[in-house]
Short mmCIF file of C-alpha atoms and ligand atoms in Angstrom, two decimals:
data_model
loop_
_atom_site.label_atom_id
_atom_site.label_comp_id
_atom_site.label_asym_id
_atom_site.label_seq_id
_atom_site.Cartn_x
_atom_site.Cartn_y
_atom_site.Cartn_z
CA MET X 1 56.01 35.30 64.91
CA ARG X 2 54.85 38.30 62.90
CA SER X 3 57.35 40.87 61.82
CA GLN X 4 55.76 43.58 63.98
CA ASP X 5 56.74 41.54 67.02
CA TYR X 6 60.37 42.35 66.45
CA ASP X 7 62.07 45.56 67.42
CA ARG X 8 63.03 47.67 64.46
CA LEU X 9 66.66 47.47 63.39
CA TYR X 10 67.91 50.83 62.17
CA LEU X 11 70.67 51.48 59.69
CA SER X 12 73.03 53.42 61.96
CA PRO X 13 71.34 54.86 65.07
CA PRO X 14 73.16 56.97 67.67
CA HIS X 15 74.99 54.92 70.29
CA LEU X 16 75.77 56.76 73.49
CA GLY X 17 78.20 55.58 76.14
CA ARG X 18 78.46 56.25 79.86
CA HIS X 19 80.29 59.55 80.01
CA GLU X 20 78.34 61.98 77.83
CA LEU X 21 76.04 62.77 80.74
CA ASN X 22 78.92 63.76 83.03
CA TYR X 23 80.06 66.40 80.56
CA LEU X 24 76.48 67.63 80.09
CA HIS X 25 75.87 67.82 83.83
CA LYS X 26 79.03 69.78 84.39
CA ALA X 27 78.14 72.23 81.61
CA ILE X 28 74.72 72.89 83.11
CA GLU X 29 76.03 73.16 86.68
CA ASP X 30 78.65 75.66 85.54
CA ASN X 31 76.25 77.59 83.27
CA TRP X 32 78.33 76.92 80.16
CA VAL X 33 75.51 76.40 77.66
CA ALA X 34 76.44 78.97 75.01
CA PRO X 35 78.65 78.25 72.01
CA ALA X 36 81.75 78.76 74.18
CA GLY X 37 83.19 76.94 77.17
CA PRO X 38 85.36 74.11 78.46
CA ASN X 39 83.58 71.26 76.61
CA LEU X 40 84.09 73.04 73.32
CA ASP X 41 87.81 73.53 74.02
CA GLY X 42 88.07 69.95 75.28
CA PHE X 43 86.23 68.46 72.30
CA GLU X 44 88.52 70.29 69.88
CA ARG X 45 91.56 69.13 71.86
CA ASP X 46 90.29 65.53 71.77
CA ILE X 47 89.90 65.67 67.98
CA CYS X 48 93.38 67.17 67.58
CA GLU X 49 94.86 64.48 69.81
CA PHE X 50 93.15 61.67 67.96
CA THR X 51 93.88 62.89 64.45
CA GLY X 52 97.20 64.66 64.98
CA ALA X 53 95.78 67.81 63.37
CA GLU X 54 97.21 71.01 64.85
CA HIS X 55 93.93 72.95 64.94
CA CYS X 56 90.28 72.02 65.18
CA VAL X 57 87.14 74.18 65.13
CA ALA X 58 83.89 72.53 66.27
CA LEU X 59 80.89 73.63 64.20
CA THR X 60 77.15 73.00 63.97
CA SER X 61 77.48 70.48 61.12
CA GLY X 62 79.81 68.84 58.67
CA THR X 63 78.10 70.83 55.94
CA ALA X 64 79.00 74.08 57.73
CA ALA X 65 82.60 72.85 57.99
CA ILE X 66 82.74 72.16 54.24
CA HIS X 67 81.23 75.59 53.56
CA LEU X 68 83.86 77.42 55.65
CA GLY X 69 86.62 75.10 54.41
CA LEU X 70 85.89 75.94 50.78
CA ARG X 71 85.82 79.61 51.66
CA LEU X 72 89.27 79.23 53.27
CA LEU X 73 90.51 77.78 49.98
CA GLY X 74 89.25 80.91 48.25
CA VAL X 75 86.26 79.38 46.44
CA GLY X 76 83.86 82.08 45.27
CA PRO X 77 81.36 82.99 42.56
CA GLY X 78 82.18 81.56 39.14
CA ASP X 79 84.86 79.15 40.41
CA GLU X 80 84.95 75.44 39.63
CA VAL X 81 85.45 72.71 42.23
CA LEU X 82 86.33 69.08 41.46
CA CYS X 83 84.13 66.65 43.38
CA PRO X 84 83.23 62.96 43.29
CA SER X 85 79.76 62.25 41.91
CA PHE X 86 79.33 59.30 44.25
CA THR X 87 78.71 61.02 47.58
CA PHE X 88 76.02 62.56 49.79
CA VAL X 89 74.69 65.90 48.53
CA ALA X 90 76.16 67.67 51.59
CA THR X 91 79.61 67.36 49.98
CA ALA X 92 78.57 69.54 47.04
CA ASN X 93 75.86 71.83 48.43
CA PRO X 94 78.43 74.27 49.91
CA VAL X 95 79.96 74.65 46.42
CA LEU X 96 76.58 76.08 45.39
CA TYR X 97 76.33 78.25 48.54
CA LEU X 98 79.51 79.98 47.37
CA GLY X 99 78.24 80.54 43.84
CA ALA X 100 80.72 78.05 42.38
CA THR X 101 80.12 75.03 40.11
CA PRO X 102 81.02 71.41 40.82
CA ILE X 103 82.79 69.32 38.18
CA PHE X 104 81.94 65.72 38.92
CA ILE X 105 84.34 62.78 38.62
CA ASP X 106 83.42 59.08 38.50
CA SER X 107 84.48 56.47 41.08
CA GLU X 108 86.92 53.60 40.67
CA ALA X 109 85.73 50.08 41.41
CA ASP X 110 87.96 49.23 44.41
CA THR X 111 87.39 51.95 47.00
CA TRP X 112 84.32 53.43 45.23
CA ASN X 113 85.95 56.84 45.69
CA MET X 114 87.23 59.34 43.12
CA CYS X 115 89.00 57.66 40.22
CA PRO X 116 92.56 59.05 39.80
CA GLN X 117 92.54 58.28 36.06
CA ARG X 118 89.31 60.22 35.53
CA LEU X 119 90.65 63.05 37.65
CA ARG X 120 93.77 63.26 35.49
CA GLU X 121 91.65 63.39 32.33
CA ALA X 122 89.54 66.18 33.80
CA LEU X 123 92.56 68.19 34.96
CA GLU X 124 94.33 67.87 31.61
CA GLN X 125 91.22 68.88 29.73
CA LEU X 126 90.58 71.89 31.99
CA CYS X 127 94.24 72.90 31.80
CA GLN X 128 94.14 72.86 28.00
CA GLN X 129 91.16 75.19 28.12
CA GLY X 130 93.03 77.49 30.49
CA ARG X 131 90.69 76.69 33.38
CA ARG X 132 92.15 76.01 36.80
CA PRO X 133 89.74 74.48 39.36
CA LYS X 134 89.83 76.32 42.67
CA ALA X 135 89.71 73.22 44.87
CA LEU X 136 89.57 69.44 44.91
CA LEU X 137 86.99 67.87 47.22
CA LEU X 138 87.98 64.35 48.26
CA VAL X 139 85.52 62.04 50.01
CA HIS X 140 86.14 58.78 51.87
CA LEU X 141 82.73 57.24 51.29
CA TYR X 142 81.36 54.83 53.88
CA GLY X 143 84.63 55.38 55.80
CA MET X 144 86.75 53.84 53.03
CA PRO X 145 90.02 55.69 52.34
CA ALA X 146 90.27 57.04 48.80
CA LYS X 147 93.40 56.25 46.76
CA LEU X 148 95.20 59.15 48.37
CA ARG X 149 98.68 58.53 46.99
CA GLU X 150 97.48 58.94 43.40
CA LEU X 151 94.91 61.67 44.10
CA LEU X 152 97.22 63.85 46.20
CA ALA X 153 100.00 63.50 43.63
CA LEU X 154 97.62 64.91 41.00
CA ALA X 155 96.55 67.75 43.29
CA ALA X 156 100.23 68.63 43.81
CA GLU X 157 101.08 68.33 40.10
CA PHE X 158 98.25 70.67 39.09
CA GLU X 159 98.59 72.83 42.23
CA ILE X 160 95.01 72.45 43.40
CA PRO X 161 94.28 72.78 47.16
CA VAL X 162 92.45 69.84 48.74
CA LEU X 163 89.47 69.73 51.07
CA GLU X 164 89.05 66.28 52.59
CA ASP X 165 85.44 65.40 53.37
CA ALA X 166 86.03 62.78 56.08
CA ALA X 167 82.45 63.16 57.38
CA GLU X 168 81.96 59.38 57.24
CA ALA X 169 85.57 58.46 57.93
CA LEU X 170 86.43 59.47 61.49
CA GLY X 171 88.72 56.77 62.89
CA ALA X 172 89.80 55.44 59.48
CA SER X 173 93.42 55.81 58.36
CA TYR X 174 95.85 55.69 55.46
CA ASP X 175 99.47 54.65 55.94
CA GLY X 176 98.74 54.72 59.66
CA ARG X 177 97.68 58.37 59.63
CA PRO X 178 94.08 59.36 60.44
CA LEU X 179 91.91 60.48 57.53
CA GLY X 180 90.97 64.13 57.60
CA THR X 181 94.61 65.22 57.96
CA PHE X 182 95.72 64.74 54.34
CA GLY X 183 94.05 67.76 52.80
CA ASP X 184 94.75 71.46 53.38
CA VAL X 185 91.49 71.32 55.31
CA GLY X 186 89.69 68.29 56.73
CA VAL X 187 86.06 67.91 57.75
CA PHE X 188 84.24 65.57 60.15
CA SER X 189 80.53 65.16 60.85
CA PHE X 190 78.88 64.29 64.16
CA ASN X 191 75.40 63.94 62.71
CA GLY X 192 73.08 61.39 64.33
CA ASN X 193 73.87 58.56 61.90
CA LYS X 194 77.66 58.88 61.87
CA ILE X 195 80.14 56.68 63.74
CA LEU X 196 80.13 59.21 66.61
CA THR X 197 77.45 61.82 67.18
CA THR X 198 76.73 65.02 69.07
CA SER X 199 73.11 64.78 67.77
CA GLY X 200 74.23 67.27 65.14
CA GLY X 201 77.68 68.75 64.74
CA GLY X 202 80.83 68.96 62.70
CA ALA X 203 84.48 69.89 62.88
CA LEU X 204 87.08 71.50 60.65
CA VAL X 205 90.75 70.55 61.09
CA THR X 206 93.81 72.22 59.61
CA ASN X 207 97.49 72.79 60.37
CA ASN X 208 97.16 76.44 59.38
CA SER X 209 96.61 78.52 62.54
CA ALA X 210 95.51 81.64 60.65
CA TRP X 211 92.85 79.54 58.91
CA ALA X 212 91.62 78.08 62.19
CA GLN X 213 91.32 81.61 63.58
CA LYS X 214 89.48 82.78 60.47
CA THR X 215 87.09 79.83 60.72
CA ARG X 216 86.22 80.73 64.34
CA PHE X 217 85.72 84.34 63.25
CA TRP X 218 83.38 83.49 60.36
CA ALA X 219 81.51 80.90 62.44
CA THR X 220 80.56 83.51 65.06
CA GLN X 221 79.14 86.24 62.77
CA ALA X 222 82.53 87.75 61.81
CA LYS X 223 82.71 90.34 64.57
CA ASP X 224 85.54 92.81 64.03
CA ALA X 225 87.81 93.72 66.96
CA ALA X 226 85.81 96.72 68.17
CA PRO X 227 83.95 97.56 71.40
CA TYR X 228 80.66 97.71 69.44
CA TYR X 229 79.23 95.35 66.83
CA GLN X 230 81.18 95.99 63.68
CA HIS X 231 81.37 93.72 60.64
CA SER X 232 83.42 93.95 57.50
CA GLU X 233 82.93 90.39 56.23
CA VAL X 234 79.97 88.02 55.85
CA GLY X 235 79.69 85.73 58.87
CA TYR X 236 77.62 82.74 59.93
CA ASN X 237 76.14 81.30 63.09
CA TYR X 238 77.99 77.99 62.82
CA ARG X 239 79.63 77.45 66.23
CA LEU X 240 78.78 74.24 68.10
CA SER X 241 77.21 74.69 71.52
CA ASN X 242 79.21 73.81 74.62
CA LEU X 243 76.43 71.39 75.59
CA LEU X 244 76.68 69.35 72.39
CA ALA X 245 80.47 69.47 72.59
CA GLY X 246 80.04 67.72 75.95
CA ILE X 247 78.29 64.83 74.19
CA GLY X 248 81.16 64.90 71.71
CA ARG X 249 83.75 64.56 74.48
CA GLY X 250 81.99 61.50 75.87
CA GLN X 251 81.75 60.04 72.35
CA MET X 252 85.42 60.64 71.52
CA GLU X 253 86.36 58.35 74.42
CA LEU X 254 84.61 55.55 72.52
CA LEU X 255 86.06 56.04 69.05
CA GLU X 256 88.57 53.17 68.97
CA ASP X 257 85.90 50.81 70.30
CA ARG X 258 83.34 51.94 67.78
CA VAL X 259 85.71 51.46 64.84
CA LYS X 260 86.57 47.99 66.11
CA LYS X 261 82.89 47.12 66.41
CA ARG X 262 81.96 48.43 62.92
CA ARG X 263 84.80 46.40 61.42
CA GLU X 264 83.60 43.31 63.29
CA ILE X 265 80.06 43.81 61.99
CA TYR X 266 81.39 44.01 58.43
CA ALA X 267 83.51 40.86 58.94
CA TRP X 268 80.55 39.01 60.45
CA TYR X 269 78.22 39.77 57.53
CA ARG X 270 80.95 38.84 55.08
CA GLU X 271 81.55 35.49 56.69
CA GLN X 272 77.85 34.63 57.10
CA LEU X 273 76.78 35.66 53.62
CA LYS X 274 79.79 34.46 51.64
CA PHE X 275 77.88 31.68 49.84
CA VAL X 276 74.83 33.73 48.90
CA PRO X 277 74.77 33.65 45.08
CA GLY X 278 75.20 37.00 43.38
CA LEU X 279 75.89 38.86 46.64
CA THR X 280 79.29 40.47 47.09
CA PHE X 281 80.84 42.96 49.47
CA GLY X 282 82.53 46.23 48.71
CA PRO X 283 84.31 48.59 48.71
CA THR X 284 87.81 47.20 49.34
CA GLU X 285 90.69 48.81 51.19
CA PRO X 286 93.45 50.38 49.09
CA THR X 287 97.09 49.55 49.91
CA GLY X 288 97.84 51.25 53.24
CA GLY X 289 94.18 52.07 53.88
CA ARG X 290 92.13 51.05 56.91
CA SER X 291 88.39 51.71 56.71
CA ASN X 292 86.21 52.38 59.73
CA ARG X 293 83.47 50.35 57.94
CA TRP X 294 80.91 52.97 58.92
CA LEU X 295 78.26 51.10 56.94
CA THR X 296 78.44 47.56 55.60
CA THR X 297 77.48 47.72 51.92
CA ILE X 298 76.66 44.90 49.54
CA LEU X 299 76.22 44.54 45.78
CA LEU X 300 73.81 42.24 43.96
CA ASN X 301 74.95 40.96 40.58
CA PRO X 302 71.96 40.82 38.18
CA ALA X 303 73.69 38.06 36.17
CA GLU X 304 73.63 35.78 39.20
CA THR X 305 70.48 36.68 41.12
CA GLU X 306 67.05 37.88 40.08
CA VAL X 307 66.57 39.80 43.31
CA THR X 308 67.08 43.53 42.92
CA PRO X 309 68.39 45.77 45.74
CA GLU X 310 64.95 47.40 45.92
CA GLN X 311 63.22 44.02 46.32
CA LEU X 312 65.70 43.12 49.04
CA ARG X 313 65.16 46.48 50.75
CA LEU X 314 61.36 46.00 50.78
CA HIS X 315 61.76 42.43 52.00
CA LEU X 316 63.95 43.62 54.89
CA GLU X 317 61.44 46.39 55.59
CA ASN X 318 58.77 43.67 55.99
CA HIS X 319 60.98 42.22 58.69
CA ASN X 320 61.20 45.63 60.31
CA ILE X 321 64.84 46.02 59.23
CA GLU X 322 65.98 49.32 57.78
CA SER X 323 68.35 49.24 54.81
CA ARG X 324 69.12 51.98 52.28
CA PRO X 325 70.20 52.29 48.67
CA LEU X 326 73.76 53.53 48.17
CA TRP X 327 74.11 57.29 47.65
CA LYS X 328 72.51 58.30 44.37
CA PRO X 329 75.31 59.86 42.28
CA LEU X 330 75.16 63.64 42.16
CA HIS X 331 75.42 63.82 38.36
CA LEU X 332 72.06 61.98 38.27
CA GLN X 333 70.40 64.47 40.63
CA PRO X 334 67.93 67.02 39.21
CA LEU X 335 69.84 69.66 41.22
CA PHE X 336 73.00 69.11 39.17
CA THR X 337 71.77 68.34 35.64
CA THR X 338 73.96 71.05 34.10
CA ALA X 339 77.18 70.25 35.99
CA PRO X 340 80.00 68.62 33.95
CA MET X 341 80.66 64.91 34.61
CA HIS X 342 83.75 62.86 33.77
CA GLY X 343 82.82 59.22 33.30
CA GLY X 344 79.85 57.95 35.30
CA GLU X 345 79.45 54.24 34.52
CA VAL X 346 81.17 53.02 37.66
CA CYS X 347 79.16 54.97 40.22
CA THR X 348 75.88 54.59 38.30
CA ASN X 349 76.40 50.84 38.30
CA LEU X 350 77.19 50.80 42.04
CA PHE X 351 74.04 52.81 42.73
CA GLN X 352 71.92 50.35 40.72
CA ARG X 353 73.35 47.27 42.40
CA GLY X 354 74.05 48.28 45.99
CA LEU X 355 72.44 48.35 49.42
CA CYS X 356 73.57 49.50 52.90
CA LEU X 357 72.88 47.06 55.75
CA PRO X 358 72.19 47.89 59.41
CA SER X 359 75.59 48.58 60.93
CA GLY X 360 74.92 50.27 64.29
CA THR X 361 77.50 49.55 66.97
CA ALA X 362 74.85 48.62 69.54
CA MET X 363 73.81 45.61 67.43
CA GLU X 364 74.23 42.22 69.01
CA GLU X 365 74.87 38.93 67.29
CA ALA X 366 71.15 38.04 67.42
CA ASP X 367 70.36 41.27 65.54
CA LEU X 368 72.98 40.53 62.90
CA ARG X 369 71.66 36.99 62.57
CA ARG X 370 68.15 38.37 62.00
CA VAL X 371 69.42 40.47 59.09
CA ALA X 372 71.45 37.60 57.62
CA HIS X 373 68.51 35.17 57.85
CA ALA X 374 66.16 37.65 56.21
CA ILE X 375 68.65 38.14 53.35
CA GLN X 376 69.19 34.40 52.91
CA ALA X 377 65.43 33.85 52.74
CA ILE X 378 65.15 35.86 49.54
CA VAL X 379 68.50 36.12 47.71
C1 PLP E 401 77.06 63.42 56.70
C2 PLP E 401 77.89 63.89 55.58
C3 PLP E 401 78.18 65.25 55.40
C4 PLP E 401 77.52 66.35 56.16
O1 PLP E 401 77.57 66.28 57.50
P1 PLP E 401 76.39 66.97 58.39
O2 PLP E 401 77.01 66.99 59.73
O3 PLP E 401 75.22 66.04 58.29
O4 PLP E 401 76.13 68.31 57.84
C5 PLP E 401 79.05 65.61 54.38
N1 PLP E 401 79.58 64.71 53.57
C6 PLP E 401 79.32 63.40 53.69
C7 PLP E 401 79.99 62.44 52.76
C8 PLP E 401 78.44 62.94 54.68
O5 PLP E 401 78.15 61.65 54.77
#
């Protein structure tokens, strides 16, 4: 059989359930298609119920949520924001929107997230120079909880507010508590490739009711309380539509199931590929952490196999299987060549050795087997 005869296996395609359509139908029947309405309220309530956050504001993207979240923390022109280098660019772009500068921190080898030791070094150095970063951006990459105990202790010690980018980590937890609720502000993404999707969307969660109100205000063009259009602050058009929130409501019903399935996919690959020389799995869960295993990621050790991640990726592509390199660290991006970086070996090494495997929750065992066989044929 030629490879074209197979259906393409995507990395992490949207996976809809049975109930999204009901919410959409109702919205159209009732004429609620603007960025206001019962689905929007319901979607925010669902997110609050699942995470335990007191307030949620549904927005057009996770990036928009990070943008408004940083603004809530007071980030503005000339400020500095601590940020992991090993993440998607959407984590750091809003720092630039606000005229601030990111200070990048390397990963540690277990969770692949921000290294507490490197963060301490950076904070002590900045402190000595009389510089106080305005915010700390924490990311739970690939749904893996960061070492929150250590990182949050440092944020408290140096009195830096925390924005938790849980865009990839909906449904993951730490000490039994959902990720996204540990920072002063938490952010989720409902982009098409995430564990749940509204096609495009995001959410900001916080326990601060004044902040939630402010976020709604900014997200709808910052209209002052006046009978005419009056504005005294810069606003944005960032509110999610009631239609897309309907998809979100249907998706939220599936969250537990989807996390279970992603974890099963990870466990299946691990078991099937455990004897492949030079191939290992990562990242690993920190004490108390439970990943949603959004994407299954592997590392190839050049001392044990001659196959590079790029060769494996092209080989899988020949079998009509999509795989992707790990996120290219931000300190290596042309966009950020002048930004300070603390460390860098760990995340650079991960980037050079890693690959993301198809992890969509609609995959069946035959699909997984196809990926495993293709990998075993070359590595
Ligand atoms: C997807 C993602 C975002 C941005 O979310 P969008 O909804 O696509 O804007 C931010 N940070 C990380 C780590 C992401 O993976």
